[in-house]
Amino acid sequence: MNILILGSGGREHTFAYKISQSPKCNLLFVAPGNAGTEAIATNVPISVTDFKAIESCVIENNIEMVVVGPEDPLVQGITNYFSESERLKNVMIIGPSKEGALLEGSKERAKEFMFDHGIPTAAYQSFTKETVAKGKEFLETLNAPYVLKADGLAAGKGVLILNNIEEAKQELENMLTHAKFGEASATVVIEEFLDGIELSVFVLTDGKNYKVLPTAKDYKRIGEGDTGLNTGGMGAISPVPFVDEVLMKKIEERIVIPTVNGLIKENIDYKGFVFIGLIIVNNEPFVIEYNVRMGDPETEVVLPRIKTDLVAVLEATAKQTLNTIDLELDERAATTVMVVSGGYPEAYEKGKVISGIENIQDSIVFHAGTASKDGKVLSNGGRVIAITSLDIDYKKAIKKSYQNIEKLHFDTMYYRTDIGFDLL
Ligand code: AMP
Ligand code: GLY
């Protein structure tokens, strides 16, 4: 079948890499894609939220399956757009409906969902412009640090963790009254701080059945030792070595099953990935967030560990037959290190020539922000290239990623040299 992937990052290149290996895939398109996807698929220069242009592309190219990479089109309702269109309703689309995507699109909605279905999460209350004073009173009842979350999508920047109560009250005011994150902070969720270790669990559901995919841990801060500004992710490791069977059983029973059952009970059309961000406090798992898509760079370590034909798995998701799929995993560990443009996540330059990609051996090069021009690969984003390696344990795998990164070069290139440091 012909398949279209929406997105342009390392996550989408990884999907393209796996899907292009499937005997079930005939022609593969990526919109808009990057220099990496261009080498294995046809890039189509359309935006992921231009539903009309996507519709034309699907019809013109006889596309039978669309895999949605990022959250924006899902929150804007691309799945509903397909199901409501005569011409598109039979096209398989991997990604939840708008109602399902609200689990990521609204932190308040996600918290309500968790409370309604008995899923462990931090205690919270939410506030608006009208209730700022009540919000400040609520802060007084909590202990530091204070966690403030903009309700809506804020490009990963909408969560503030503050140590000082006065600062927390001021930021609450900035978010609610002065629209610090625009419309996204018209409602703010204040929640209890959870002190523990973070990890992510990925689930694929067809709306009836589910498969738990490999766990992963990402490294969000720009600086060594998890310091400095938050980024989209500077590296990732899968599986997470400290997750044993006992913990995984708790996660599945207390979180994964109630989440999938909650979606079913609420009659939410959800055929896609659920990315569950967890904090483990004294060996007990709590949900800190849902995302309604795969993570980036977590995808770069999760998908390479799936041996089963990915197109068969996605087709079963669309047809609600995931129960017939036997998910076979690569037992090896996978690591990825993200190479970024100097200055990221603040201002950075694009258009730097990247050299040395062809010298990389025994690792997989996933392009994130790249473009090709006159036969050259240029940097075209903050996160530029992810180097993924597999080996018997994460220490051996990470060594390979770092040996290969040394062969890469572009002006201003930067990466963290300590991915996995906290697992030793
Ligand atoms: P989120 O966008 O909800 O994942 O939040 C961003 C980051 O803030 C998370 O990766 C955590 O490191 C941190 N965080 C969010 N909620 C909490 C919480 N309740 N307690 C402690 N840390 C949190
Ligand atoms: N790496 C975190 C995310 O994809 O949201």
PDB file of N, CA and C and ligand atoms in Angstrom, residues 11 71 104 218 220 231-233 275 289 291 293-298 383, ligand 2:
ATOM      1  N   ARG A  11      11.724  11.729  14.734  1.00  0.00           N
ATOM      2  CA  ARG A  11      10.645  10.744  14.929  1.00  0.00           C
ATOM      3  C   ARG A  11      10.118  10.270  13.578  1.00  0.00           C
ATOM      4  N   GLU A  71       1.707  16.318  17.486  1.00  0.00           N
ATOM      5  CA  GLU A  71       0.404  16.486  18.129  1.00  0.00           C
ATOM      6  C   GLU A  71      -0.484  17.536  17.472  1.00  0.00           C
ATOM      7  N   GLU A 104      -3.616  15.414  25.505  1.00  0.00           N
ATOM      8  CA  GLU A 104      -2.389  16.211  25.422  1.00  0.00           C
ATOM      9  C   GLU A 104      -2.719  17.695  25.275  1.00  0.00           C
ATOM     10  N   ASP A 218      14.150   9.922  28.350  1.00  0.00           N
ATOM     11  CA  ASP A 218      14.830  10.947  27.554  1.00  0.00           C
ATOM     12  C   ASP A 218      15.535  11.936  28.465  1.00  0.00           C
ATOM     13  N   LYS A 220      16.045  15.800  28.829  1.00  0.00           N
ATOM     14  CA  LYS A 220      15.408  16.999  28.288  1.00  0.00           C
ATOM     15  C   LYS A 220      16.254  18.258  28.360  1.00  0.00           C
ATOM     16  N   THR A 231      14.715  21.267  26.515  1.00  0.00           N
ATOM     17  CA  THR A 231      14.731  21.155  25.046  1.00  0.00           C
ATOM     18  C   THR A 231      13.660  20.141  24.662  1.00  0.00           C
ATOM     19  N   GLY A 232      13.559  19.837  23.392  1.00  0.00           N
ATOM     20  CA  GLY A 232      12.662  18.756  22.960  1.00  0.00           C
ATOM     21  C   GLY A 232      13.194  17.398  23.393  1.00  0.00           C
ATOM     22  N   GLY A 233      14.474  17.320  23.689  1.00  0.00           N
ATOM     23  CA  GLY A 233      15.100  16.047  24.078  1.00  0.00           C
ATOM     24  C   GLY A 233      16.473  15.939  23.438  1.00  0.00           C
ATOM     25  N   PHE A 275       1.586   8.111  24.792  1.00  0.00           N
ATOM     26  CA  PHE A 275       2.908   8.294  25.403  1.00  0.00           C
ATOM     27  C   PHE A 275       2.613   8.731  26.825  1.00  0.00           C
ATOM     28  N   GLU A 289       2.041  13.212  32.645  1.00  0.00           N
ATOM     29  CA  GLU A 289       1.411  13.743  31.429  1.00  0.00           C
ATOM     30  C   GLU A 289       1.098  12.617  30.457  1.00  0.00           C
ATOM     31  N   ASN A 291       0.864  12.173  26.241  1.00  0.00           N
ATOM     32  CA  ASN A 291       0.993  12.749  24.906  1.00  0.00           C
ATOM     33  C   ASN A 291       0.295  11.771  23.973  1.00  0.00           C
ATOM     34  N   ARG A 293       0.922  10.879  20.877  1.00  0.00           N
ATOM     35  CA  ARG A 293       1.804  10.602  19.741  1.00  0.00           C
ATOM     36  C   ARG A 293       3.042   9.952  20.319  1.00  0.00           C
ATOM     37  N   MET A 294       3.969   9.557  19.489  1.00  0.00           N
ATOM     38  CA  MET A 294       5.235   9.053  20.001  1.00  0.00           C
ATOM     39  C   MET A 294       6.124  10.232  20.415  1.00  0.00           C
ATOM     40  N   GLY A 295       7.119   9.949  21.245  1.00  0.00           N
ATOM     41  CA  GLY A 295       8.049  10.993  21.671  1.00  0.00           C
ATOM     42  C   GLY A 295       9.184  11.142  20.672  1.00  0.00           C
ATOM     43  N   ASP A 296       9.841  12.274  20.743  1.00  0.00           N
ATOM     44  CA  ASP A 296      11.024  12.514  19.929  1.00  0.00           C
ATOM     45  C   ASP A 296      12.063  13.112  20.870  1.00  0.00           C
ATOM     46  N   PRO A 297      13.156  12.446  21.180  1.00  0.00           N
ATOM     47  CA  PRO A 297      13.808  11.350  20.464  1.00  0.00           C
ATOM     48  C   PRO A 297      13.495   9.926  20.949  1.00  0.00           C
ATOM     49  N   GLU A 298      12.448   9.717  21.761  1.00  0.00           N
ATOM     50  CA  GLU A 298      12.192   8.353  22.229  1.00  0.00           C
ATOM     51  C   GLU A 298      11.905   7.393  21.068  1.00  0.00           C
ATOM     52  N   ARG A 383      17.325  20.849  16.656  1.00  0.00           N
ATOM     53  CA  ARG A 383      17.811  19.474  16.750  1.00  0.00           C
ATOM     54  C   ARG A 383      18.100  19.018  15.319  1.00  0.00           C
TER      55      ARG A 383
HETATM   56  N1  GLY B   2      10.824  13.967  24.159  1.00  0.00           N
HETATM   57  C1  GLY B   2       9.640  14.463  24.698  1.00  0.00           C
HETATM   58  C2  GLY B   2       8.503  14.591  23.755  1.00  0.00           C
HETATM   59  O1  GLY B   2       8.519  14.102  22.644  1.00  0.00           O
HETATM   60  O2  GLY B   2       7.521  15.199  24.139  1.00  0.00           O
END
